[in-house]
């Protein structure tokens, strides 16, 4: 005769979903720009609207 004190355990599961993840790497150091751009204006004035966000890729027309 075999006697055991093992109790049943609840097993939880969920459906597998596919999604894109961004890889993140944390480091300590100095961040330097890959390229620099000098921007100058020929007219004085007030900037009232900006059509790009930080990190957006822009190119020359």
CSV table of N, CA and C in Angstrom, one decimal, residues 1-55:
chain,number,residue,atom,x,y,z
A,1,UNK,N,0.8,-1.2,0.0
A,1,UNK,CA,0.0,0.0,0.0
A,1,UNK,C,0.9,1.2,0.0
A,2,UNK,N,0.6,2.2,-0.9
A,2,UNK,CA,1.3,3.4,-1.0
A,2,UNK,C,0.5,4.6,-0.5
A,3,UNK,N,1.0,5.4,0.5
A,3,UNK,CA,0.3,6.5,1.0
A,3,UNK,C,1.2,7.8,0.7
A,4,UNK,N,0.6,8.8,0.2
A,4,UNK,CA,1.3,10.0,-0.1
A,4,UNK,C,0.6,11.3,0.4
A,5,UNK,N,1.4,12.3,0.9
A,5,UNK,CA,0.8,13.5,1.3
A,5,UNK,C,0.8,14.6,0.2
A,6,UNK,N,1.0,14.2,-1.0
A,6,UNK,CA,1.0,15.2,-2.1
A,6,UNK,C,-0.4,15.6,-2.4
A,7,UNK,N,-0.6,16.9,-2.5
A,7,UNK,CA,-1.9,17.5,-2.8
A,7,UNK,C,-1.9,17.9,-4.3
A,8,UNK,N,-3.1,17.9,-4.9
A,8,UNK,CA,-3.3,18.3,-6.3
A,8,UNK,C,-3.0,19.8,-6.3
A,9,UNK,N,-2.4,20.3,-7.4
A,9,UNK,CA,-2.1,21.7,-7.6
A,9,UNK,C,-2.9,22.2,-8.9
A,10,UNK,N,-3.3,23.5,-8.8
A,10,UNK,CA,-4.0,24.1,-9.9
A,10,UNK,C,-3.0,24.5,-10.9
A,11,UNK,N,-3.2,24.2,-12.2
A,11,UNK,CA,-2.3,24.7,-13.2
A,11,UNK,C,-3.1,25.7,-14.0
A,12,UNK,N,-2.5,26.9,-14.2
A,12,UNK,CA,-3.1,28.0,-14.9
A,12,UNK,C,-2.4,28.1,-16.2
A,13,UNK,N,-3.1,28.4,-17.3
A,13,UNK,CA,-2.5,28.6,-18.6
A,13,UNK,C,-3.3,29.7,-19.3
A,14,UNK,N,-2.7,30.2,-20.4
A,14,UNK,CA,-3.3,31.2,-21.2
A,14,UNK,C,-2.9,30.9,-22.7
A,15,UNK,N,-3.7,31.5,-23.6
A,15,UNK,CA,-3.4,31.3,-25.0
A,15,UNK,C,-2.1,32.0,-25.4
A,16,UNK,N,-1.4,31.4,-26.3
A,16,UNK,CA,-0.1,32.0,-26.8
A,16,UNK,C,-0.5,33.1,-27.8
A,17,UNK,N,0.1,34.3,-27.7
A,17,UNK,CA,-0.1,35.4,-28.6
A,17,UNK,C,1.2,35.8,-29.1
A,18,UNK,N,1.2,36.3,-30.4
A,18,UNK,CA,2.4,36.7,-31.0
A,18,UNK,C,2.4,38.2,-31.0
A,19,UNK,N,3.5,38.9,-30.6
A,19,UNK,CA,3.6,40.3,-30.7
A,19,UNK,C,5.0,40.7,-30.8
A,20,UNK,N,5.3,42.0,-31.3
A,20,UNK,CA,6.6,42.5,-31.5
A,20,UNK,C,7.1,43.1,-30.2
A,21,UNK,N,8.3,42.8,-29.8
A,21,UNK,CA,8.9,43.4,-28.6
A,21,UNK,C,10.2,44.2,-29.1
A,22,UNK,N,10.4,45.3,-28.4
A,22,UNK,CA,11.6,46.1,-28.7
A,22,UNK,C,12.7,45.6,-27.7
A,23,UNK,N,13.9,45.3,-28.2
A,23,UNK,CA,15.0,44.9,-27.4
A,23,UNK,C,15.5,46.2,-26.6
A,24,UNK,N,15.7,46.0,-25.3
A,24,UNK,CA,16.2,47.1,-24.5
A,24,UNK,C,17.5,46.6,-23.9
A,25,UNK,N,18.5,47.5,-24.0
A,25,UNK,CA,19.8,47.2,-23.3
A,25,UNK,C,20.1,48.4,-22.4
A,26,UNK,N,20.4,48.2,-21.2
A,26,UNK,CA,20.8,49.2,-20.3
A,26,UNK,C,22.3,49.2,-20.1
A,27,UNK,N,22.9,50.4,-20.3
A,27,UNK,CA,24.3,50.5,-20.2
A,27,UNK,C,24.6,51.9,-19.5
A,28,UNK,N,25.9,51.9,-19.1
A,28,UNK,CA,26.3,53.2,-18.5
A,28,UNK,C,27.4,53.7,-19.4
A,29,UNK,N,27.4,55.0,-19.7
A,29,UNK,CA,28.4,55.6,-20.6
A,29,UNK,C,28.0,56.9,-21.1
A,30,UNK,N,28.6,57.4,-22.1
A,30,UNK,CA,28.3,58.7,-22.7
A,30,UNK,C,27.7,58.5,-24.1
A,31,UNK,N,26.6,59.2,-24.3
A,31,UNK,CA,25.9,59.1,-25.6
A,31,UNK,C,26.3,60.2,-26.5
A,32,UNK,N,26.8,59.8,-27.7
A,32,UNK,CA,27.2,60.8,-28.7
A,32,UNK,C,26.4,60.7,-29.9
A,33,UNK,N,26.1,61.8,-30.6
A,33,UNK,CA,25.3,61.8,-31.8
A,33,UNK,C,26.0,61.2,-32.9
A,34,UNK,N,25.3,60.4,-33.8
A,34,UNK,CA,26.0,59.8,-35.0
A,34,UNK,C,26.3,60.9,-36.0
A,35,UNK,N,25.4,61.9,-36.1
A,35,UNK,CA,25.6,63.0,-37.0
A,35,UNK,C,25.1,64.3,-36.3
A,36,UNK,N,25.7,65.4,-36.7
A,36,UNK,CA,25.2,66.7,-36.2
A,36,UNK,C,24.7,67.5,-37.4
A,37,UNK,N,23.7,68.4,-37.1
A,37,UNK,CA,23.2,69.3,-38.1
A,37,UNK,C,23.2,70.7,-37.6
A,38,UNK,N,23.8,71.6,-38.4
A,38,UNK,CA,23.7,73.0,-38.0
A,38,UNK,C,22.5,73.6,-38.7
A,39,UNK,N,21.7,74.3,-37.9
A,39,UNK,CA,20.5,74.8,-38.5
A,39,UNK,C,20.5,76.3,-38.3
A,40,UNK,N,20.3,77.1,-39.3
A,40,UNK,CA,20.3,78.5,-39.3
A,40,UNK,C,19.0,79.1,-39.9
A,41,UNK,N,18.7,80.3,-39.5
A,41,UNK,CA,17.5,80.9,-40.1
A,41,UNK,C,17.9,82.1,-40.8
A,42,UNK,N,17.1,82.5,-41.8
A,42,UNK,CA,17.3,83.7,-42.6
A,42,UNK,C,16.3,84.8,-42.2
A,43,UNK,N,15.3,84.4,-41.5
A,43,UNK,CA,14.3,85.4,-41.0
A,43,UNK,C,14.0,85.2,-39.6
A,44,UNK,N,13.8,86.3,-38.9
A,44,UNK,CA,13.4,86.1,-37.4
A,44,UNK,C,11.9,85.9,-37.3
A,45,UNK,N,11.5,85.2,-36.3
A,45,UNK,CA,10.1,84.9,-36.1
A,45,UNK,C,9.9,84.0,-35.0
A,46,UNK,N,8.6,83.6,-34.7
A,46,UNK,CA,8.2,82.7,-33.6
A,46,UNK,C,7.8,81.4,-34.2
A,47,UNK,N,8.4,80.3,-33.7
A,47,UNK,CA,8.0,79.0,-34.1
A,47,UNK,C,6.6,78.7,-33.5
A,48,UNK,N,5.6,78.4,-34.3
A,48,UNK,CA,4.3,78.2,-33.8
A,48,UNK,C,3.8,76.7,-33.9
A,49,UNK,N,4.5,75.9,-34.8
A,49,UNK,CA,4.1,74.5,-34.9
A,49,UNK,C,5.4,73.8,-35.4
A,50,UNK,N,5.5,72.5,-34.9
A,50,UNK,CA,6.6,71.6,-35.3
A,50,UNK,C,5.9,70.4,-35.9
A,51,UNK,N,6.3,70.0,-37.1
A,51,UNK,CA,5.7,68.9,-37.8
A,51,UNK,C,6.4,67.5,-37.6
A,52,UNK,N,7.4,67.4,-36.7
A,52,UNK,CA,8.0,66.2,-36.4
A,52,UNK,C,8.2,66.0,-34.9
A,53,UNK,N,8.4,64.8,-34.5
A,53,UNK,CA,8.6,64.4,-33.1
A,53,UNK,C,10.0,64.0,-32.9
A,54,UNK,N,10.5,64.1,-31.6
A,54,UNK,CA,11.8,63.6,-31.3
A,54,UNK,C,12.0,62.2,-31.8
A,55,UNK,N,13.1,61.9,-32.5
A,55,UNK,CA,13.4,60.5,-33.0
A,55,UNK,C,12.8,60.2,-34.4
